mmCIF file of C-alpha atoms and ligand atoms in Angstrom:
data_model
loop_
_atom_site.group_PDB
_atom_site.id
_atom_site.type_symbol
_atom_site.label_atom_id
_atom_site.label_comp_id
_atom_site.label_asym_id
_atom_site.label_seq_id
_atom_site.Cartn_x
_atom_site.Cartn_y
_atom_site.Cartn_z
ATOM 1 C CA MET A 1 101.405 -90.393 66.034
ATOM 2 C CA ALA A 2 101.802 -93.374 68.336
ATOM 3 C CA LYS A 3 103.164 -92.225 71.669
ATOM 4 C CA VAL A 4 106.836 -92.998 72.082
ATOM 5 C CA HIS A 5 108.282 -94.706 75.168
ATOM 6 C CA ASN A 6 110.661 -91.975 76.232
ATOM 7 C CA PHE A 7 113.723 -93.114 78.213
ATOM 8 C CA SER A 8 115.666 -89.946 77.486
ATOM 9 C CA ALA A 9 118.228 -88.946 80.141
ATOM 10 C CA GLY A 10 117.295 -85.282 80.028
ATOM 11 C CA PRO A 11 115.475 -83.225 78.953
ATOM 12 C CA CYS A 12 113.057 -85.998 79.602
ATOM 13 C CA ILE A 13 109.513 -87.200 79.757
ATOM 14 C CA LEU A 14 106.874 -85.130 81.573
ATOM 15 C CA PRO A 15 103.238 -86.069 82.161
ATOM 16 C CA GLN A 16 100.883 -85.687 79.168
ATOM 17 C CA GLU A 17 98.516 -83.700 81.409
ATOM 18 C CA VAL A 18 101.283 -81.155 81.937
ATOM 19 C CA PHE A 19 101.917 -80.844 78.191
ATOM 20 C CA LYS A 20 98.211 -80.299 77.545
ATOM 21 C CA GLU A 21 97.826 -77.562 80.096
ATOM 22 C CA ALA A 22 101.097 -75.908 79.101
ATOM 23 C CA SER A 23 100.116 -75.876 75.436
ATOM 24 C CA GLN A 24 96.777 -74.270 76.280
ATOM 25 C CA SER A 25 98.601 -71.556 78.234
ATOM 26 C CA VAL A 26 100.848 -70.866 75.273
ATOM 27 C CA LEU A 27 97.695 -69.743 73.478
ATOM 28 C CA ASP A 28 95.886 -68.131 76.386
ATOM 29 C CA PHE A 29 97.147 -68.032 79.940
ATOM 30 C CA ASP A 30 94.652 -67.692 82.820
ATOM 31 C CA ASN A 31 92.055 -66.293 80.377
ATOM 32 C CA LEU A 32 94.122 -63.143 80.094
ATOM 33 C CA GLY A 33 94.002 -63.033 76.313
ATOM 34 C CA LEU A 34 97.793 -63.299 76.548
ATOM 35 C CA SER A 35 100.225 -66.164 76.071
ATOM 36 C CA ILE A 36 102.393 -67.348 78.962
ATOM 37 C CA LEU A 37 105.239 -66.585 76.539
ATOM 38 C CA GLU A 38 104.451 -62.873 76.368
ATOM 39 C CA ILE A 39 103.444 -61.877 79.894
ATOM 40 C CA SER A 40 105.659 -59.885 82.210
ATOM 41 C CA HIS A 41 107.472 -61.778 84.924
ATOM 42 C CA ARG A 42 106.291 -58.971 87.207
ATOM 43 C CA SER A 43 102.634 -59.554 86.356
ATOM 44 C CA GLU A 44 100.384 -60.689 89.192
ATOM 45 C CA ASN A 45 99.640 -63.930 87.388
ATOM 46 C CA PHE A 46 103.249 -64.942 86.976
ATOM 47 C CA VAL A 47 104.249 -63.875 90.481
ATOM 48 C CA ARG A 48 101.553 -66.281 91.648
ATOM 49 C CA VAL A 49 103.047 -69.071 89.520
ATOM 50 C CA MET A 50 106.500 -68.502 91.037
ATOM 51 C CA GLU A 51 105.052 -68.469 94.549
ATOM 52 C CA GLU A 52 103.034 -71.605 93.979
ATOM 53 C CA ALA A 53 106.050 -73.427 92.528
ATOM 54 C CA ARG A 54 108.141 -72.568 95.577
ATOM 55 C CA GLU A 55 105.355 -73.496 98.000
ATOM 56 C CA LEU A 56 104.805 -76.837 96.259
ATOM 57 C CA VAL A 57 108.490 -77.687 96.581
ATOM 58 C CA LYS A 58 108.338 -76.876 100.301
ATOM 59 C CA GLU A 59 105.265 -79.017 100.730
ATOM 60 C CA LEU A 60 106.421 -81.995 98.644
ATOM 61 C CA LEU A 61 109.819 -82.176 100.346
ATOM 62 C CA ASN A 62 108.718 -81.098 103.826
ATOM 63 C CA ILE A 63 111.128 -78.197 103.914
ATOM 64 C CA PRO A 64 111.565 -76.699 107.387
ATOM 65 C CA LYS A 65 111.762 -72.989 108.225
ATOM 66 C CA GLY A 66 115.084 -71.308 107.552
ATOM 67 C CA TYR A 67 115.399 -72.647 103.990
ATOM 68 C CA THR A 68 114.707 -70.772 100.802
ATOM 69 C CA VAL A 69 113.614 -72.259 97.475
ATOM 70 C CA LEU A 70 114.889 -70.559 94.335
ATOM 71 C CA PHE A 71 114.314 -71.043 90.607
ATOM 72 C CA LEU A 72 117.319 -69.664 88.758
ATOM 73 C CA GLN A 73 119.006 -70.118 85.395
ATOM 74 C CA GLY A 74 122.353 -71.423 84.200
ATOM 75 C CA GLY A 75 121.690 -75.121 84.810
ATOM 76 C CA ALA A 76 123.143 -77.331 87.499
ATOM 77 C CA SER A 77 126.501 -76.420 85.958
ATOM 78 C CA THR A 78 126.101 -72.959 87.506
ATOM 79 C CA GLY A 79 125.393 -74.691 90.824
ATOM 80 C CA PHE A 80 128.919 -76.123 90.569
ATOM 81 C CA LEU A 81 130.126 -72.533 90.891
ATOM 82 C CA MET A 82 127.528 -71.124 93.272
ATOM 83 C CA ALA A 83 128.380 -73.618 96.011
ATOM 84 C CA PRO A 84 132.036 -72.516 96.335
ATOM 85 C CA TYR A 85 131.264 -68.831 95.788
ATOM 86 C CA ASN A 86 128.873 -68.861 98.721
ATOM 87 C CA LEU A 87 130.636 -71.280 101.062
ATOM 88 C CA LEU A 88 134.331 -71.572 100.293
ATOM 89 C CA THR A 89 136.450 -69.103 102.271
ATOM 90 C CA GLU A 90 139.730 -67.677 100.998
ATOM 91 C CA ASN A 91 141.887 -70.087 103.006
ATOM 92 C CA GLY A 92 139.374 -72.829 103.672
ATOM 93 C CA THR A 93 138.980 -76.226 102.024
ATOM 94 C CA ALA A 94 135.987 -77.911 100.445
ATOM 95 C CA GLY A 95 135.612 -81.699 100.487
ATOM 96 C CA TYR A 96 134.296 -83.460 97.372
ATOM 97 C CA MET A 97 133.236 -87.021 96.676
ATOM 98 C CA ASN A 98 134.034 -87.945 93.115
ATOM 99 C CA THR A 99 131.484 -90.436 91.824
ATOM 100 C CA GLY A 100 131.216 -89.541 88.165
ATOM 101 C CA THR A 101 131.289 -87.036 85.343
ATOM 102 C CA TRP A 102 129.152 -84.432 87.105
ATOM 103 C CA SER A 103 131.144 -84.605 90.355
ATOM 104 C CA THR A 104 134.340 -84.266 88.329
ATOM 105 C CA LYS A 105 132.972 -81.132 86.715
ATOM 106 C CA ALA A 106 131.861 -79.724 90.069
ATOM 107 C CA ILE A 107 135.384 -80.302 91.439
ATOM 108 C CA LYS A 108 136.926 -78.540 88.469
ATOM 109 C CA GLU A 109 134.801 -75.440 89.057
ATOM 110 C CA ALA A 110 135.428 -75.342 92.825
ATOM 111 C CA LYS A 111 139.185 -75.542 92.241
ATOM 112 C CA LYS A 112 138.994 -72.242 90.376
ATOM 113 C CA LEU A 113 138.046 -70.569 93.645
ATOM 114 C CA GLY A 114 140.091 -72.338 96.284
ATOM 115 C CA ASN A 115 141.274 -75.506 97.977
ATOM 116 C CA VAL A 116 139.559 -78.758 97.209
ATOM 117 C CA ASP A 117 140.122 -82.054 98.980
ATOM 118 C CA VAL A 118 138.772 -85.043 97.067
ATOM 119 C CA ILE A 119 137.747 -87.186 100.054
ATOM 120 C CA VAL A 120 136.795 -90.282 98.082
ATOM 121 C CA SER A 121 136.608 -91.320 94.462
ATOM 122 C CA SER A 122 135.325 -94.285 92.501
ATOM 123 C CA GLU A 123 137.246 -93.301 89.398
ATOM 124 C CA ASP A 124 139.518 -96.358 89.833
ATOM 125 C CA GLU A 125 136.671 -98.535 88.508
ATOM 126 C CA ASN A 126 135.252 -96.055 86.038
ATOM 127 C CA PHE A 127 132.612 -94.958 88.565
ATOM 128 C CA LYS A 128 130.876 -98.333 88.784
ATOM 129 C CA TYR A 129 130.310 -98.010 92.509
ATOM 130 C CA ILE A 130 129.561 -95.648 95.394
ATOM 131 C CA PRO A 131 132.341 -95.501 98.000
ATOM 132 C CA LYS A 132 131.380 -96.936 101.411
ATOM 133 C CA ASP A 133 132.296 -96.106 105.028
ATOM 134 C CA ILE A 134 133.349 -92.644 104.032
ATOM 135 C CA GLN A 135 135.317 -90.822 106.713
ATOM 136 C CA ILE A 136 134.686 -87.130 106.287
ATOM 137 C CA PRO A 137 137.168 -84.890 108.103
ATOM 138 C CA SER A 138 135.708 -82.013 110.090
ATOM 139 C CA GLY A 139 136.743 -78.404 109.666
ATOM 140 C CA LEU A 140 135.905 -78.275 105.976
ATOM 141 C CA ASP A 141 133.976 -75.297 104.617
ATOM 142 C CA TYR A 142 131.571 -77.782 103.076
ATOM 143 C CA VAL A 143 131.237 -81.262 101.611
ATOM 144 C CA HIS A 144 129.798 -81.865 98.147
ATOM 145 C CA TYR A 145 128.422 -85.004 96.547
ATOM 146 C CA THR A 146 126.218 -86.076 93.637
ATOM 147 C CA ALA A 147 123.172 -88.037 94.827
ATOM 148 C CA ASN A 148 122.546 -89.891 91.584
ATOM 149 C CA ASN A 149 125.143 -90.393 88.890
ATOM 150 C CA THR A 150 123.055 -89.979 85.784
ATOM 151 C CA ILE A 151 125.700 -91.262 83.384
ATOM 152 C CA TYR A 152 127.008 -94.304 85.299
ATOM 153 C CA GLY A 153 123.718 -95.319 86.887
ATOM 154 C CA THR A 154 124.810 -95.329 90.523
ATOM 155 C CA GLN A 155 123.011 -93.717 93.438
ATOM 156 C CA PHE A 156 123.801 -92.952 97.067
ATOM 157 C CA LYS A 157 121.427 -94.936 99.294
ATOM 158 C CA LYS A 158 122.738 -93.460 102.528
ATOM 159 C CA LEU A 159 123.076 -89.920 103.712
ATOM 160 C CA PRO A 160 126.772 -89.068 104.281
ATOM 161 C CA GLN A 161 127.401 -88.195 107.932
ATOM 162 C CA THR A 162 129.209 -84.917 108.468
ATOM 163 C CA ASP A 163 129.207 -81.895 110.751
ATOM 164 C CA ASN A 164 130.330 -79.666 107.874
ATOM 165 C CA PHE A 165 127.940 -77.838 105.603
ATOM 166 C CA LEU A 166 126.561 -80.361 103.145
ATOM 167 C CA VAL A 167 125.954 -79.593 99.460
ATOM 168 C CA CYS A 168 124.290 -82.011 97.087
ATOM 169 C CA ASP A 169 123.646 -82.107 93.358
ATOM 170 C CA MET A 170 120.283 -83.880 93.179
ATOM 171 C CA SER A 171 119.636 -83.112 89.511
ATOM 172 C CA SER A 172 118.630 -86.600 88.494
ATOM 173 C CA ASP A 173 116.816 -87.995 91.512
ATOM 174 C CA ILE A 174 115.106 -85.118 93.264
ATOM 175 C CA PHE A 175 111.398 -85.825 93.907
ATOM 176 C CA SER A 176 111.956 -89.557 93.448
ATOM 177 C CA ARG A 177 112.352 -90.182 97.183
ATOM 178 C CA PRO A 178 111.973 -88.287 100.460
ATOM 179 C CA VAL A 179 114.922 -86.112 101.477
ATOM 180 C CA THR A 180 116.085 -85.224 105.013
ATOM 181 C CA ILE A 181 116.282 -81.567 104.134
ATOM 182 C CA ASN A 182 117.800 -80.349 107.390
ATOM 183 C CA ALA A 183 120.880 -82.519 106.817
ATOM 184 C CA TYR A 184 121.682 -80.344 103.791
ATOM 185 C CA ASP A 185 122.649 -76.737 103.322
ATOM 186 C CA ILE A 186 122.522 -76.424 99.540
ATOM 187 C CA ILE A 187 120.584 -78.764 97.271
ATOM 188 C CA TYR A 188 120.506 -77.998 93.584
ATOM 189 C CA ALA A 189 118.928 -79.646 90.573
ATOM 190 C CA GLY A 190 118.636 -78.772 86.910
ATOM 191 C CA ALA A 191 114.911 -78.985 86.171
ATOM 192 C CA GLN A 192 115.197 -81.041 82.999
ATOM 193 C CA LYS A 193 115.731 -84.406 84.714
ATOM 194 C CA ASN A 194 112.836 -84.773 87.098
ATOM 195 C CA ILE A 195 111.238 -81.385 87.701
ATOM 196 C CA GLY A 196 110.290 -79.766 84.423
ATOM 197 C CA PRO A 197 111.673 -78.645 81.074
ATOM 198 C CA ALA A 198 115.197 -77.328 80.537
ATOM 199 C CA GLY A 199 115.712 -73.692 81.427
ATOM 200 C CA THR A 200 115.509 -73.436 85.184
ATOM 201 C CA THR A 201 117.481 -74.816 88.117
ATOM 202 C CA MET A 202 116.007 -75.376 91.527
ATOM 203 C CA TYR A 203 117.949 -74.533 94.670
ATOM 204 C CA ILE A 204 117.031 -75.306 98.267
ATOM 205 C CA VAL A 205 119.312 -73.236 100.456
ATOM 206 C CA ASN A 206 119.765 -72.997 104.200
ATOM 207 C CA GLU A 207 119.744 -69.272 104.993
ATOM 208 C CA GLU A 208 122.825 -69.828 107.165
ATOM 209 C CA VAL A 209 124.748 -70.203 103.925
ATOM 210 C CA PHE A 210 124.336 -66.511 103.096
ATOM 211 C CA ASN A 211 127.621 -64.601 103.351
ATOM 212 C CA LYS A 212 129.537 -67.624 104.641
ATOM 213 C CA SER A 213 132.429 -67.368 102.204
ATOM 214 C CA GLY A 214 133.183 -63.735 103.035
ATOM 215 C CA ARG A 215 133.727 -63.145 99.321
ATOM 216 C CA ASP A 216 132.521 -60.291 97.163
ATOM 217 C CA ILE A 217 130.163 -62.581 95.239
ATOM 218 C CA PRO A 218 128.948 -61.588 91.751
ATOM 219 C CA SER A 219 125.233 -60.791 92.184
ATOM 220 C CA MET A 220 124.016 -63.522 89.849
ATOM 221 C CA LEU A 221 125.895 -66.135 91.897
ATOM 222 C CA ASP A 222 124.851 -64.848 95.319
ATOM 223 C CA PHE A 223 122.093 -66.884 96.981
ATOM 224 C CA GLU A 224 121.170 -64.005 99.270
ATOM 225 C CA VAL A 225 120.570 -61.656 96.335
ATOM 226 C CA HIS A 226 118.182 -64.133 94.709
ATOM 227 C CA HIS A 227 116.488 -64.921 98.013
ATOM 228 C CA LYS A 228 115.803 -61.251 98.766
ATOM 229 C CA LYS A 229 114.255 -60.831 95.315
ATOM 230 C CA ASP A 230 112.195 -64.038 95.446
ATOM 231 C CA SER A 231 114.016 -65.469 92.390
ATOM 232 C CA MET A 232 113.199 -62.289 90.431
ATOM 233 C CA PHE A 233 116.528 -60.470 90.685
ATOM 234 C CA ASN A 234 116.611 -60.740 86.917
ATOM 235 C CA THR A 235 114.063 -62.100 84.453
ATOM 236 C CA PRO A 236 113.383 -65.691 85.421
ATOM 237 C CA SER A 237 112.749 -68.400 82.890
ATOM 238 C CA VAL A 238 108.996 -67.760 82.861
ATOM 239 C CA PHE A 239 107.856 -70.703 80.766
ATOM 240 C CA ALA A 240 110.181 -73.248 82.391
ATOM 241 C CA VAL A 241 109.055 -72.182 85.868
ATOM 242 C CA TYR A 242 105.437 -72.361 84.765
ATOM 243 C CA VAL A 243 105.733 -75.904 83.382
ATOM 244 C CA THR A 244 107.691 -76.896 86.494
ATOM 245 C CA MET A 245 104.839 -75.599 88.649
ATOM 246 C CA LEU A 246 102.358 -77.671 86.634
ATOM 247 C CA ASN A 247 104.494 -80.766 87.108
ATOM 248 C CA LEU A 248 104.825 -80.134 90.844
ATOM 249 C CA ARG A 249 101.023 -79.846 91.042
ATOM 250 C CA TYR A 250 100.793 -83.124 89.178
ATOM 251 C CA MET A 251 103.209 -84.841 91.578
ATOM 252 C CA LYS A 252 101.243 -83.573 94.562
ATOM 253 C CA ALA A 253 97.928 -84.748 93.098
ATOM 254 C CA ASN A 254 99.468 -88.169 92.469
ATOM 255 C CA GLY A 255 100.690 -89.034 95.923
ATOM 256 C CA GLY A 256 103.825 -86.886 96.292
ATOM 257 C CA VAL A 257 107.357 -88.216 96.698
ATOM 258 C CA GLU A 258 106.316 -91.358 98.580
ATOM 259 C CA ALA A 259 104.266 -92.443 95.564
ATOM 260 C CA MET A 260 107.079 -91.439 93.199
ATOM 261 C CA LYS A 261 109.477 -93.558 95.233
ATOM 262 C CA LYS A 262 107.203 -96.575 94.985
ATOM 263 C CA LYS A 263 106.883 -96.152 91.242
ATOM 264 C CA ALA A 264 110.643 -95.758 90.894
ATOM 265 C CA GLN A 265 111.189 -98.995 92.816
ATOM 266 C CA GLU A 266 108.682 -100.865 90.672
ATOM 267 C CA ARG A 267 110.181 -99.656 87.410
ATOM 268 C CA SER A 268 113.784 -100.261 88.409
ATOM 269 C CA GLU A 269 113.136 -103.722 89.865
ATOM 270 C CA MET A 270 111.448 -104.695 86.647
ATOM 271 C CA ILE A 271 114.347 -103.705 84.436
ATOM 272 C CA TYR A 272 117.135 -104.908 86.747
ATOM 273 C CA ASN A 273 115.426 -108.303 87.063
ATOM 274 C CA GLU A 274 115.517 -108.671 83.317
ATOM 275 C CA ILE A 275 119.126 -107.478 83.104
ATOM 276 C CA ASP A 276 120.110 -110.111 85.697
ATOM 277 C CA GLU A 277 118.064 -112.945 84.224
ATOM 278 C CA ASN A 278 118.871 -112.350 80.596
ATOM 279 C CA PRO A 279 122.252 -113.843 79.602
ATOM 280 C CA LEU A 280 122.511 -111.353 76.737
ATOM 281 C CA PHE A 281 122.721 -108.361 79.089
ATOM 282 C CA GLU A 282 124.958 -107.252 81.878
ATOM 283 C CA GLY A 283 124.396 -104.393 84.334
ATOM 284 C CA TYR A 284 127.092 -101.739 84.441
ATOM 285 C CA ALA A 285 126.853 -100.455 88.023
ATOM 286 C CA ASN A 286 127.513 -102.545 91.142
ATOM 287 C CA LYS A 287 124.239 -104.155 92.194
ATOM 288 C CA GLU A 288 124.032 -102.541 95.624
ATOM 289 C CA ASP A 289 124.629 -99.080 94.166
ATOM 290 C CA ARG A 290 122.215 -99.251 91.278
ATOM 291 C CA SER A 291 120.225 -96.137 90.503
ATOM 292 C CA SER A 292 116.449 -96.246 90.585
ATOM 293 C CA MET A 293 116.450 -93.544 87.906
ATOM 294 C CA ASN A 294 119.083 -94.514 85.328
ATOM 295 C CA ALA A 295 119.692 -98.185 84.556
ATOM 296 C CA THR A 296 122.943 -98.749 82.655
ATOM 297 C CA PHE A 297 123.617 -102.031 80.866
ATOM 298 C CA THR A 298 125.580 -103.535 78.013
ATOM 299 C CA LEU A 299 125.218 -106.494 75.691
ATOM 300 C CA THR A 300 127.312 -109.532 76.610
ATOM 301 C CA ASP A 301 127.588 -110.385 72.935
ATOM 302 C CA GLU A 302 128.007 -107.402 70.635
ATOM 303 C CA SER A 303 126.839 -109.430 67.641
ATOM 304 C CA TYR A 304 123.286 -108.930 68.930
ATOM 305 C CA LYS A 305 123.556 -105.161 68.700
ATOM 306 C CA GLU A 306 121.977 -104.714 65.308
ATOM 307 C CA LYS A 307 119.052 -106.957 66.154
ATOM 308 C CA PHE A 308 118.452 -105.359 69.525
ATOM 309 C CA ASP A 309 118.589 -101.829 68.128
ATOM 310 C CA LYS A 310 116.105 -102.789 65.443
ATOM 311 C CA LEU A 311 113.746 -104.366 67.957
ATOM 312 C CA TRP A 312 113.560 -101.450 70.374
ATOM 313 C CA LYS A 313 113.155 -98.947 67.584
ATOM 314 C CA GLU A 314 110.264 -100.988 66.212
ATOM 315 C CA ALA A 315 108.704 -100.973 69.680
ATOM 316 C CA ASN A 316 108.621 -97.150 69.663
ATOM 317 C CA ILE A 317 111.320 -96.881 72.295
ATOM 318 C CA ASN A 318 113.418 -93.722 72.381
ATOM 319 C CA GLY A 319 116.528 -92.532 74.162
ATOM 320 C CA ILE A 320 118.194 -95.698 75.468
ATOM 321 C CA LYS A 321 121.569 -95.251 73.830
ATOM 322 C CA GLY A 322 124.217 -95.211 76.570
ATOM 323 C CA HIS A 323 126.456 -92.254 77.303
ATOM 324 C CA ARG A 324 129.774 -92.452 75.418
ATOM 325 C CA SER A 325 131.754 -92.838 78.672
ATOM 326 C CA VAL A 326 129.927 -96.102 79.501
ATOM 327 C CA GLY A 327 128.730 -97.367 76.145
ATOM 328 C CA GLY A 328 125.889 -99.837 75.829
ATOM 329 C CA TYR A 329 122.463 -98.689 76.942
ATOM 330 C CA ARG A 330 120.884 -96.465 79.550
ATOM 331 C CA ALA A 331 117.220 -96.496 80.420
ATOM 332 C CA SER A 332 116.338 -93.317 82.292
ATOM 333 C CA MET A 333 113.154 -93.810 84.250
ATOM 334 C CA TYR A 334 112.124 -90.458 85.643
ATOM 335 C CA ASN A 335 108.894 -89.808 87.554
ATOM 336 C CA ALA A 336 106.620 -89.417 84.546
ATOM 337 C CA LEU A 337 107.685 -92.652 82.857
ATOM 338 C CA PRO A 338 104.771 -95.123 82.886
ATOM 339 C CA ILE A 339 105.399 -98.674 84.009
ATOM 340 C CA GLU A 340 104.091 -99.758 80.564
ATOM 341 C CA SER A 341 107.148 -98.184 78.968
ATOM 342 C CA VAL A 342 109.442 -100.346 81.107
ATOM 343 C CA GLU A 343 107.307 -103.347 80.199
ATOM 344 C CA ALA A 344 107.781 -102.531 76.529
ATOM 345 C CA LEU A 345 111.551 -102.414 76.946
ATOM 346 C CA VAL A 346 111.678 -105.595 79.015
ATOM 347 C CA ASN A 347 109.577 -107.369 76.387
ATOM 348 C CA VAL A 348 112.060 -106.383 73.718
ATOM 349 C CA MET A 349 114.915 -107.700 75.852
ATOM 350 C CA LYS A 350 113.062 -110.986 76.356
ATOM 351 C CA LYS A 351 112.351 -111.217 72.656
ATOM 352 C CA LEU A 352 116.034 -110.862 71.875
ATOM 353 C CA ARG A 353 116.899 -114.011 73.795
ATOM 354 C CA SER A 354 113.926 -116.073 72.650
HETATM 355 C C1 PLP B 1 122.479 -83.255 83.823
HETATM 356 C C2 PLP B 1 123.210 -83.091 85.088
HETATM 357 C C3 PLP B 1 123.970 -81.940 85.363
HETATM 358 C C4 PLP B 1 124.142 -80.819 84.367
HETATM 359 O O1 PLP B 1 123.024 -80.030 84.346
HETATM 360 P P1 PLP B 1 122.900 -78.731 83.409
HETATM 361 O O2 PLP B 1 121.554 -78.224 83.830
HETATM 362 O O3 PLP B 1 122.978 -79.182 82.007
HETATM 363 O O4 PLP B 1 123.988 -77.796 83.772
HETATM 364 C C5 PLP B 1 124.594 -81.858 86.582
HETATM 365 N N1 PLP B 1 124.500 -82.826 87.493
HETATM 366 C C6 PLP B 1 123.788 -83.957 87.260
HETATM 367 C C7 PLP B 1 123.723 -85.001 88.313
HETATM 368 C C8 PLP B 1 123.134 -84.118 86.048
HETATM 369 O O5 PLP B 1 122.427 -85.235 85.825
#
């Protein structure tokens, strides 16, 4: 089979090298005569995988002392709930920035536990932009925002300034740029966008967060419980953590986040240049807020739709259909996407206008 150019928004492309090694380990892991799919999560070999995965995250993101790295289950959608459970006090208020579908969902979950103040929102323009000059009140239990809006294709370029605890959903841009970890108190990311396969969620948690809400937190939602058990309070997602570890190794061997950032810039410049130059296409997000991970665009003349769809399918391109709330197209360009795939897409766009 010819290899497909995979622009899928998530689960998404991972390096071929990772697939090869993972498939070998499905048959025989570490020469144990056992598959990675049948070993105990308590086995020495898997405990080593979990430890290596956590250490690699610390190394790649330069995580200071006092933070714990966890690999849990339930997706980033469970993160929506874990943040308020651990930080929102009975009478306190959490501040949220609403910049898209995922923020909206996070707000909905937090409201089930307590008071939420939506500090800013870009809903007035269907989340085309990132609010600027945000004044964050002090005295909040925490502030939450979504670093990269996967569906609308916008991305925060600046770190919000606040003296409150800061929580960030980095599901779709983690490991694509350096992060000032000590500005944050909870970072969470579903693995399936830029870390690994679906099935595990990564958390980076300041240990000062433990017990902050004063609530009787259900064990599965309590960061301290998972920290004390090294992400093994219950059976972790063994295979997903393993493949994640392989991908983290791959990122480290290929220059780390600085190199990933450079690649992300190259890929996104290439596609945005074409979107801006080609009269048949129009970018969705405001230029200054454009995501380096998810490029959203529409046709200026819908009568070209059939031809365009035919052309990209013929070019072995997959996964560029836009989300229903934006329409048009979305090219997700996560870390493992080769520059050649963006070239292939840009060529198709050029061909359409020629
Ligand atoms: C995909 C996504 C989610 C949802 O993640 P699940 O793991 O499916 O719960 C949340 N936030 C962002 C920014 C996403 O891109």
